PDB file of C-alpha atoms in Angstrom:
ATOM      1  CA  UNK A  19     -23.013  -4.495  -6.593  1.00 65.00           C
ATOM      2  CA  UNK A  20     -22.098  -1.981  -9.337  1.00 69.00           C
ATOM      3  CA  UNK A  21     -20.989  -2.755 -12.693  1.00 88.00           C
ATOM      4  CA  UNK A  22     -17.749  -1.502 -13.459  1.00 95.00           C
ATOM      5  CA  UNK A  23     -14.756  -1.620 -16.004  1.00 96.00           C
ATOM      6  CA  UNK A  24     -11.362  -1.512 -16.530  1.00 97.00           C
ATOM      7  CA  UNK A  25      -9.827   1.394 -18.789  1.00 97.00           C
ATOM      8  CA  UNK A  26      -6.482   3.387 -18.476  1.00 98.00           C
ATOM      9  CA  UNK A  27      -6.341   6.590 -16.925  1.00 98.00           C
ATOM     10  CA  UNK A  28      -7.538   9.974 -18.812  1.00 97.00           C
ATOM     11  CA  UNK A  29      -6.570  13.506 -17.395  1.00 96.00           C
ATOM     12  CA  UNK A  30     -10.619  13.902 -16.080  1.00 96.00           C
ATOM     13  CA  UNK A  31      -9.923  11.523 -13.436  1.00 97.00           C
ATOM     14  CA  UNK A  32      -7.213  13.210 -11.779  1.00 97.00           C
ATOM     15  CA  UNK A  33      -9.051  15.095  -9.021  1.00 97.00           C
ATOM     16  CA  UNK A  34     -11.400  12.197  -7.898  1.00 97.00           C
ATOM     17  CA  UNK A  35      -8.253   9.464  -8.351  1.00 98.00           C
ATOM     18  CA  UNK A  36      -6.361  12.076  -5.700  1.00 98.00           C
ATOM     19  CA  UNK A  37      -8.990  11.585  -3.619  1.00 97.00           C
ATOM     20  CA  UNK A  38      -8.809   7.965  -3.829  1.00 97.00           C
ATOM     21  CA  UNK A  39      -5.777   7.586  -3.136  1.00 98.00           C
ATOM     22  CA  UNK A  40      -5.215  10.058  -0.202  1.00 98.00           C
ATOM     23  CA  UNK A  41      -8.447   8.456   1.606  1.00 97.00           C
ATOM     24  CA  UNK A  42      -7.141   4.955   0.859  1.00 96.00           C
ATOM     25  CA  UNK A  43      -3.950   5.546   2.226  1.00 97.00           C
ATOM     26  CA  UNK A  44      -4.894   7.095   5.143  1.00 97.00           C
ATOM     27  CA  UNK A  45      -7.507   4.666   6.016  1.00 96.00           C
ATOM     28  CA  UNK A  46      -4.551   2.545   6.481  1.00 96.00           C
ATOM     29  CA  UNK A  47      -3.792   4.438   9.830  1.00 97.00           C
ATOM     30  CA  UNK A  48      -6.208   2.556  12.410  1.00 96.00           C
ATOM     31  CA  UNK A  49      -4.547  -0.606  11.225  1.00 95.00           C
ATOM     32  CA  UNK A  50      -1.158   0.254  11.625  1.00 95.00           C
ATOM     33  CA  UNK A  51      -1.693   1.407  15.042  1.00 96.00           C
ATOM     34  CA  UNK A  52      -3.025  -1.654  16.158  1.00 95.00           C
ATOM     35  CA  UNK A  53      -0.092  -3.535  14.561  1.00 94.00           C
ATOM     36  CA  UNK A  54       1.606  -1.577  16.696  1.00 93.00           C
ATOM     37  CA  UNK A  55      -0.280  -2.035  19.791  1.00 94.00           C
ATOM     38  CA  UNK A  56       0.640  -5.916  19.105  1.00 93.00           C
ATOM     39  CA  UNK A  57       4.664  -4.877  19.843  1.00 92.00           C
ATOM     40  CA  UNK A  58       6.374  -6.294  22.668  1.00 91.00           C
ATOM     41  CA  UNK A  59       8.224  -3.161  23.225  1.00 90.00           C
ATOM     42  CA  UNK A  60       5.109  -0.930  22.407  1.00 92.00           C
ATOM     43  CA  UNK A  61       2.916  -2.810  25.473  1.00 93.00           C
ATOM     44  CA  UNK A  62       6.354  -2.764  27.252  1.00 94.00           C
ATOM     45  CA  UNK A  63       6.424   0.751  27.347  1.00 91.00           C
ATOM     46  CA  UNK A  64       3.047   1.496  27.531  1.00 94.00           C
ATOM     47  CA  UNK A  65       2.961  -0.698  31.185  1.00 94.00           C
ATOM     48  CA  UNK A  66       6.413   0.495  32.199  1.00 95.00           C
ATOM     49  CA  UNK A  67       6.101   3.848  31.964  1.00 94.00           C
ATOM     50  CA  UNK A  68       2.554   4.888  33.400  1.00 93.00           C
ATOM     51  CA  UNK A  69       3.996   2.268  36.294  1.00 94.00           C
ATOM     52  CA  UNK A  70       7.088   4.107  36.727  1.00 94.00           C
ATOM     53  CA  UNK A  71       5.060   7.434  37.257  1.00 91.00           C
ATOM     54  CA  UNK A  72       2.625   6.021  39.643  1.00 93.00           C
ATOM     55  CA  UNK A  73       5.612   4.524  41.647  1.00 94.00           C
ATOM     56  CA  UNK A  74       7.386   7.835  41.871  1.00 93.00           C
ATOM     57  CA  UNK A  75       4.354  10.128  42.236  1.00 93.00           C
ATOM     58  CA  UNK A  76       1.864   7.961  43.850  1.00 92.00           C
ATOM     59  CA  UNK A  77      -0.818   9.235  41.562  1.00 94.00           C
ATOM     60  CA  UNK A  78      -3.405   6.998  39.511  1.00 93.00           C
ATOM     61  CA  UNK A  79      -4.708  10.047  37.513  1.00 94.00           C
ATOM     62  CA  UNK A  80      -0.695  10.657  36.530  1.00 94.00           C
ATOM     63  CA  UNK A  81      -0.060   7.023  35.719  1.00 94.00           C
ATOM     64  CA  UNK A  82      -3.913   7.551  33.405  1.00 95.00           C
ATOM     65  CA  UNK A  83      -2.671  10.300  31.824  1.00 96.00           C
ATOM     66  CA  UNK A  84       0.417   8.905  30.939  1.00 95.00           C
ATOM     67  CA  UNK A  85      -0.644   6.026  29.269  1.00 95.00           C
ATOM     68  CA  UNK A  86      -3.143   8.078  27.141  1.00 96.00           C
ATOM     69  CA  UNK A  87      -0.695  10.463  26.317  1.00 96.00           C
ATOM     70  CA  UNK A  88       1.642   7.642  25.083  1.00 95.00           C
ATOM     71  CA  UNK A  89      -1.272   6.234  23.317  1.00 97.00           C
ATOM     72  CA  UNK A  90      -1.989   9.398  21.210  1.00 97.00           C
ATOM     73  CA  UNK A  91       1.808   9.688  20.068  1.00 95.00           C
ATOM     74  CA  UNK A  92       1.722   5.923  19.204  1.00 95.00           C
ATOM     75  CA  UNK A  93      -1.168   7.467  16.999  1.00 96.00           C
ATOM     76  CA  UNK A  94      -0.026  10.489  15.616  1.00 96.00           C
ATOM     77  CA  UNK A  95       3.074   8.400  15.051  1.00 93.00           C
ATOM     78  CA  UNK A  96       1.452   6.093  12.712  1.00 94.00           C
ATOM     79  CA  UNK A  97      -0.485   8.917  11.176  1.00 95.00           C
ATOM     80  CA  UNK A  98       2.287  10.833  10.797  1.00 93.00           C
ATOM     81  CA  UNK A  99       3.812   7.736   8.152  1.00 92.00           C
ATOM     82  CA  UNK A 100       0.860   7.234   6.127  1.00 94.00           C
ATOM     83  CA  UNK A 101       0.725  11.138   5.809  1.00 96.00           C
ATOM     84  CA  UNK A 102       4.348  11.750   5.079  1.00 94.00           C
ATOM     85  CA  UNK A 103       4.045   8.992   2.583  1.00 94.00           C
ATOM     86  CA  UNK A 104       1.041  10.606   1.007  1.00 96.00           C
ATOM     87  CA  UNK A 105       3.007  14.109   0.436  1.00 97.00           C
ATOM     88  CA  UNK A 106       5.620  12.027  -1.203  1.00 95.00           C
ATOM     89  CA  UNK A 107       3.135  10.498  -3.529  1.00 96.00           C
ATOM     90  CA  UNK A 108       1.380  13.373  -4.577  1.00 97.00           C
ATOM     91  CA  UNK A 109       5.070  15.578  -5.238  1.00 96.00           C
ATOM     92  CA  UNK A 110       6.115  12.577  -7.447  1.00 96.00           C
ATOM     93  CA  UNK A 111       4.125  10.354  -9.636  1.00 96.00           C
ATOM     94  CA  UNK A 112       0.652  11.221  -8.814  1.00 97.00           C
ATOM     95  CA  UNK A 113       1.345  14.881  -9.595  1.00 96.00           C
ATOM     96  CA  UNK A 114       0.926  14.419 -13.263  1.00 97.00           C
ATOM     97  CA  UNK A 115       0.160  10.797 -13.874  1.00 97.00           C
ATOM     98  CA  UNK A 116       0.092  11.250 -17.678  1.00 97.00           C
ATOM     99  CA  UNK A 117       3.527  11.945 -17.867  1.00 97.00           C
ATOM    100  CA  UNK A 118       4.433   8.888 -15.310  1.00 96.00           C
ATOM    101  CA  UNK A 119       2.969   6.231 -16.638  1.00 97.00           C
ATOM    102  CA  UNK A 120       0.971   6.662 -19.756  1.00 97.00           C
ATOM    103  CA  UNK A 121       3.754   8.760 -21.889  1.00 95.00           C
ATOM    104  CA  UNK A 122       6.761   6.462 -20.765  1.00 94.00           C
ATOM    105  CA  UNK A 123       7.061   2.809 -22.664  1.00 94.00           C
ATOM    106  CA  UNK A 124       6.560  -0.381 -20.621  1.00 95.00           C
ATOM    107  CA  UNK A 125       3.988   1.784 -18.097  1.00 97.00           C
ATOM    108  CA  UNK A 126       0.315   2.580 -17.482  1.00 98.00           C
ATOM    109  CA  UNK A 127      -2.409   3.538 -15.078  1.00 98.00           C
ATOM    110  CA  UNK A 128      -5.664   2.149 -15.092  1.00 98.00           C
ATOM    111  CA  UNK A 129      -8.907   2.923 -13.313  1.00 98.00           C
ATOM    112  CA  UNK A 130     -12.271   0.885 -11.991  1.00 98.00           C
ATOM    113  CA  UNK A 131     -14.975   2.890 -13.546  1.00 97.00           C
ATOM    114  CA  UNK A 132     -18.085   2.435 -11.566  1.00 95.00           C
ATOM    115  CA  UNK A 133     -20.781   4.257 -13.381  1.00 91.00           C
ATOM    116  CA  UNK A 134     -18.995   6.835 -14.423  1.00 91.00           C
ATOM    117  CA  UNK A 135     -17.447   7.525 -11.192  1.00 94.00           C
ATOM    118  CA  UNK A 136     -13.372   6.209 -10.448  1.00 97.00           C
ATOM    119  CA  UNK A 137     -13.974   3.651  -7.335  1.00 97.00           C
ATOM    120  CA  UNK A 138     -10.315   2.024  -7.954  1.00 98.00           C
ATOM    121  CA  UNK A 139      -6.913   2.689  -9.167  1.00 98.00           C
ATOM    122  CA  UNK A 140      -3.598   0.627 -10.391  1.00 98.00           C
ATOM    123  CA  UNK A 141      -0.123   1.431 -11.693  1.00 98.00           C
ATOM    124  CA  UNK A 142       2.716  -0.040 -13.268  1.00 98.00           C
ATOM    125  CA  UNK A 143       5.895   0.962 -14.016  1.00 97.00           C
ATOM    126  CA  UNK A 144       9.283  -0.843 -15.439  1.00 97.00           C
ATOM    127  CA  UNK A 145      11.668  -1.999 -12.870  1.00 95.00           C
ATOM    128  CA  UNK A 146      15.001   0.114 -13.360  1.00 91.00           C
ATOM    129  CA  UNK A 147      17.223  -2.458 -12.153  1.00 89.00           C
ATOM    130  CA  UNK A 148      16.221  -5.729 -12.741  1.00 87.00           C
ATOM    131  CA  UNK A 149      18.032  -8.797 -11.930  1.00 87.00           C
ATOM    132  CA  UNK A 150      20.315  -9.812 -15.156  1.00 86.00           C
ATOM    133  CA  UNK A 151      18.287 -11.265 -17.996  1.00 85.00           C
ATOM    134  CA  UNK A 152      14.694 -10.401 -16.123  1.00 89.00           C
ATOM    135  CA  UNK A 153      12.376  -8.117 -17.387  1.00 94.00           C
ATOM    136  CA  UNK A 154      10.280  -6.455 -14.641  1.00 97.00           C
ATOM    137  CA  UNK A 155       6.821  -4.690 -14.243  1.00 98.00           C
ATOM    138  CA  UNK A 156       6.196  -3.088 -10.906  1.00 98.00           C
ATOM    139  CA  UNK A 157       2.824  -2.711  -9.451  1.00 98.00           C
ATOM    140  CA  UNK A 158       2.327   0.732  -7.516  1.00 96.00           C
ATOM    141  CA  UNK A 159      -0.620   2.420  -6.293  1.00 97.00           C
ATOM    142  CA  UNK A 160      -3.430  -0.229  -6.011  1.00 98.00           C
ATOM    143  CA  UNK A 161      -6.373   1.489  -4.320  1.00 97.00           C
ATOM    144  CA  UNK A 162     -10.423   0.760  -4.073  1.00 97.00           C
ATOM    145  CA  UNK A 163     -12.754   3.237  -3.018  1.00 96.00           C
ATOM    146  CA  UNK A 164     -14.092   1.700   0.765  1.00 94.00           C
ATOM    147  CA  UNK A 165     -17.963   1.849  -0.649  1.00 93.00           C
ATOM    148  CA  UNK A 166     -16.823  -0.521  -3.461  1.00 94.00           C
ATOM    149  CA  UNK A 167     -14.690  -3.089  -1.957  1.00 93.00           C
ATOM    150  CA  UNK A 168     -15.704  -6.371  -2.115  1.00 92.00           C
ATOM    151  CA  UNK A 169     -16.867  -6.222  -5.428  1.00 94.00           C
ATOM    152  CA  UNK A 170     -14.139  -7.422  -6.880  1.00 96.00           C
ATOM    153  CA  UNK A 171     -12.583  -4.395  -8.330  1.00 97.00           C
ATOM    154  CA  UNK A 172      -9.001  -4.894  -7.105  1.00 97.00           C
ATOM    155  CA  UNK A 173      -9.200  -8.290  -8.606  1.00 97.00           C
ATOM    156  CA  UNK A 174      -9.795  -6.927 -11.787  1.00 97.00           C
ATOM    157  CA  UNK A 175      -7.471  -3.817 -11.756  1.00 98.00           C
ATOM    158  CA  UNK A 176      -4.409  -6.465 -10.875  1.00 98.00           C
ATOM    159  CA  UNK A 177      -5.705  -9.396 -13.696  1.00 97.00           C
ATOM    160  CA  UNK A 178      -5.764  -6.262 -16.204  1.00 98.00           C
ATOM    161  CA  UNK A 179      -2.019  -5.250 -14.717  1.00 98.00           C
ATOM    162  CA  UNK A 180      -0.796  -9.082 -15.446  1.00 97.00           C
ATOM    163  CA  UNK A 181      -2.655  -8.974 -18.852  1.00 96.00           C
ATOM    164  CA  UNK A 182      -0.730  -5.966 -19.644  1.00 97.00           C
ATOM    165  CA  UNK A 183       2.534  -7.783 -18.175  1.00 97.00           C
ATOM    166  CA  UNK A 184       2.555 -10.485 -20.796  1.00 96.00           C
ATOM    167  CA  UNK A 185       1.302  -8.506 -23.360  1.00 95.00           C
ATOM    168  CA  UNK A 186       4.753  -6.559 -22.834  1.00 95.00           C
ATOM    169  CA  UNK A 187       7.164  -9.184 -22.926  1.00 94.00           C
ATOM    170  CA  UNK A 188       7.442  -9.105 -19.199  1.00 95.00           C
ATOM    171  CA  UNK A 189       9.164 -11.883 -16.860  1.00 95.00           C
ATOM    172  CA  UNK A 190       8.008 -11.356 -14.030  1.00 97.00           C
ATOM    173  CA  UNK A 191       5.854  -8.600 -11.996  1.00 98.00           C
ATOM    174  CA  UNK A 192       6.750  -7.286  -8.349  1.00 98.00           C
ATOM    175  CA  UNK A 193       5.130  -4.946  -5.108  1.00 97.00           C
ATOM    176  CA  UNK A 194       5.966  -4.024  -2.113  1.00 95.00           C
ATOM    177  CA  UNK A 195       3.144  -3.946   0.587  1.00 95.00           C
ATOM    178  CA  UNK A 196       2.967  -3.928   4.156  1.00 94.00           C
ATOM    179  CA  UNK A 197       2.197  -6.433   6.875  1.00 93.00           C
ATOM    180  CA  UNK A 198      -0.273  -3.970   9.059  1.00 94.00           C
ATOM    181  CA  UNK A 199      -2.323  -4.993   5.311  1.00 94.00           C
ATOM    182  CA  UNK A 200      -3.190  -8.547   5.719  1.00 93.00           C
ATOM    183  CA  UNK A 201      -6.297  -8.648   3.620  1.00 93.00           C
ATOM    184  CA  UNK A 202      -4.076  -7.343   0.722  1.00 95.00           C
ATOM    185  CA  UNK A 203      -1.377 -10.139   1.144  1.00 95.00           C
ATOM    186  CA  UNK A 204      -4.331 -12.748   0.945  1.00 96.00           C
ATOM    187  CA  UNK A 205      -5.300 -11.181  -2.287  1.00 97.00           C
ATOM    188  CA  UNK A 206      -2.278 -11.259  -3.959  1.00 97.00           C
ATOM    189  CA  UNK A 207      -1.189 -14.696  -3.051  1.00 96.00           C
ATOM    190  CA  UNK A 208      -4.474 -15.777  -3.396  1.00 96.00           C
ATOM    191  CA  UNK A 209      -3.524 -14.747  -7.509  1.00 96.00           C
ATOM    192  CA  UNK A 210      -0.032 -16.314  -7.263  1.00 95.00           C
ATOM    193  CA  UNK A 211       2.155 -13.741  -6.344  1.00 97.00           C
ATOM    194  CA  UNK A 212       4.524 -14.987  -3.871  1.00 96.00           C
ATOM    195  CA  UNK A 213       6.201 -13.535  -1.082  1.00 95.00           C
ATOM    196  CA  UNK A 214      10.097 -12.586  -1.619  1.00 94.00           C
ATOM    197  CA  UNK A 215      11.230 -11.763   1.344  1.00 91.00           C
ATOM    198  CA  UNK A 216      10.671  -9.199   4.229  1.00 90.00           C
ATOM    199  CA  UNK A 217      12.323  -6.446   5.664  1.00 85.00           C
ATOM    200  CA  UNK A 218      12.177  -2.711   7.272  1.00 80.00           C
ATOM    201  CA  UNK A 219      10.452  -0.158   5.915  1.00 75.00           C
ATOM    202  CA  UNK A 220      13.220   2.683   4.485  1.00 69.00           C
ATOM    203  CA  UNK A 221      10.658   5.223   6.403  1.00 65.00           C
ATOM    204  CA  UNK A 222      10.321   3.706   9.856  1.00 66.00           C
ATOM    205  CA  UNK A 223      13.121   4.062  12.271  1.00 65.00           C
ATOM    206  CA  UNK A 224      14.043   0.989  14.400  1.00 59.00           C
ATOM    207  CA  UNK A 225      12.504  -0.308  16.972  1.00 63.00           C
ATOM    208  CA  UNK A 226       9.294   1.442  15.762  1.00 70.00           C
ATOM    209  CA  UNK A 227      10.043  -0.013  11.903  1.00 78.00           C
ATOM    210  CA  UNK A 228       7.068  -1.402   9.920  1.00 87.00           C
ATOM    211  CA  UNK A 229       7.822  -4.626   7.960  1.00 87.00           C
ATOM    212  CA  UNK A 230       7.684  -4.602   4.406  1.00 92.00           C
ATOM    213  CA  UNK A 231       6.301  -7.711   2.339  1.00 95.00           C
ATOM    214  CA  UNK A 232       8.137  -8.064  -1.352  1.00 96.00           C
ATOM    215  CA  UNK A 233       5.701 -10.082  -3.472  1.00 97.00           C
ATOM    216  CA  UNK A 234       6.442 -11.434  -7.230  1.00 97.00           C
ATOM    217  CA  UNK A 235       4.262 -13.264  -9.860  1.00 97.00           C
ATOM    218  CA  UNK A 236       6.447 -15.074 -12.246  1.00 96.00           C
ATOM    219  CA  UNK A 237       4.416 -14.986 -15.695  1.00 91.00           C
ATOM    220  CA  UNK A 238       4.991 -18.383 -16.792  1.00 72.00           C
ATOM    221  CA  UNK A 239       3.836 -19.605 -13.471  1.00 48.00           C
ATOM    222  CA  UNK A 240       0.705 -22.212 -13.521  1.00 44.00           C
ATOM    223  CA  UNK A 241      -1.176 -19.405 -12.310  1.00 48.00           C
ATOM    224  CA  UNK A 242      -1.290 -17.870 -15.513  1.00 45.00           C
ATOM    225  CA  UNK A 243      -4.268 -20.323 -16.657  1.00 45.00           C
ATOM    226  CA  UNK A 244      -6.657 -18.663 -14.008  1.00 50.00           C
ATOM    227  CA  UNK A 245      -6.666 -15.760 -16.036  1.00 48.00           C
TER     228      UNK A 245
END
């Protein structure tokens, strides 16, 4: 294991944090397409309609073909999501990270360094419209490197983002992640955040919608003494 530590972001790391996050964010693809292999209407369709064409043409190889074919879009489709919300990333916030989150009060960025080399990222940013009489820091962009995970560096990029949370007067501090991430909802409840409620992604059509987790850590919760 590495040594590593926690500092904010500095305009040297931007190439290799782009990298970080694009290949952490698409590495999410294989998962979400076997979340969506687990779909009643995705093995629906997958047996119906290779069935239908070997009914109608009589042809294994068809009814083969079919079924691979509708296998590959299934892929491409969840490609296609982690890519588009990639592009989205990179036109907004990450395209000058300075100005998002290190010029603007209440925000910050902060990296893993792991001998000189970024292996993890973190962001937070104010919550525009918080419920009345709560102040709120949002998590964004949490990200470790795949040769350093399990070292603990996510651990340490959040406990620095909480640190920062009650350092700023903050009441509370909320994410958004997604259930085709289950080892990332263990980790955050496993450091008290708790789970809000759950709902469509805005980017994925119904029926083939993703479901969104809402997590929040209150900062006068017990779990505050861990850290």
């Amino acid at each position: 294991m590495a040594p590593f530590h926690i500092r904010k972001y500095q305009e040297g790391d931007h190439k290799r944090v782009l990298e970080l996050f694009v290949s952490g964010m698409e590495g999410n693809i294989p998962a979400t397409f076997h979340h969506m292999l687990t779909w009643l209407q995705t093995r629906l369709f997958l047996v119906g309609v290779p069935l239908a064409m070997l009914l109608v043409s009589g042809s294994w190889l068809l009814a083969v073909v079919c079924c691979s074919t509708l296998l590959l879009l299934l892929w491409l489709y969840a490609r296609y999501l982690w890519k588009t919300h990639v592009a989205k990333c990179l036109h907004a916030d990450m395209a000058d990270i300075t100005e998002h989150y290190l010029r603007r009060p209440g925000s910050c960025f902060w990296v893993a360094d792991c001998g000189g080399q970024v292996g993890g990222i973190v962001a937070a940013q104010p919550v525009k419209t918080p419920p009345l009489g709560k102040k709120q820091l949002e998590l964004f962009r949490l990200t470790v490197a795949l040769e350093h995970r399990g070292e603990g560096i996510a651990k340490a990029l959040i406990r620095t983002l909480l640190q920062f949370a009650r350092d700023q007067g903050y009441h509370e501090v909320v994410l958004e992640t997604s259930v085709v991430l289950p080892g990332a909802l263990a980790l955050y409840k496993n450091l008290g955040f708790q789970k809000i409620h759950e709902c469509d992604a805005d980017s994925t059509p119904w029926p083939m919608a993703i479901r969104s987790v809402h997590l929040m850590y209150h900062i006068s919760s017990p779990q505050e003494s861990r850290f």
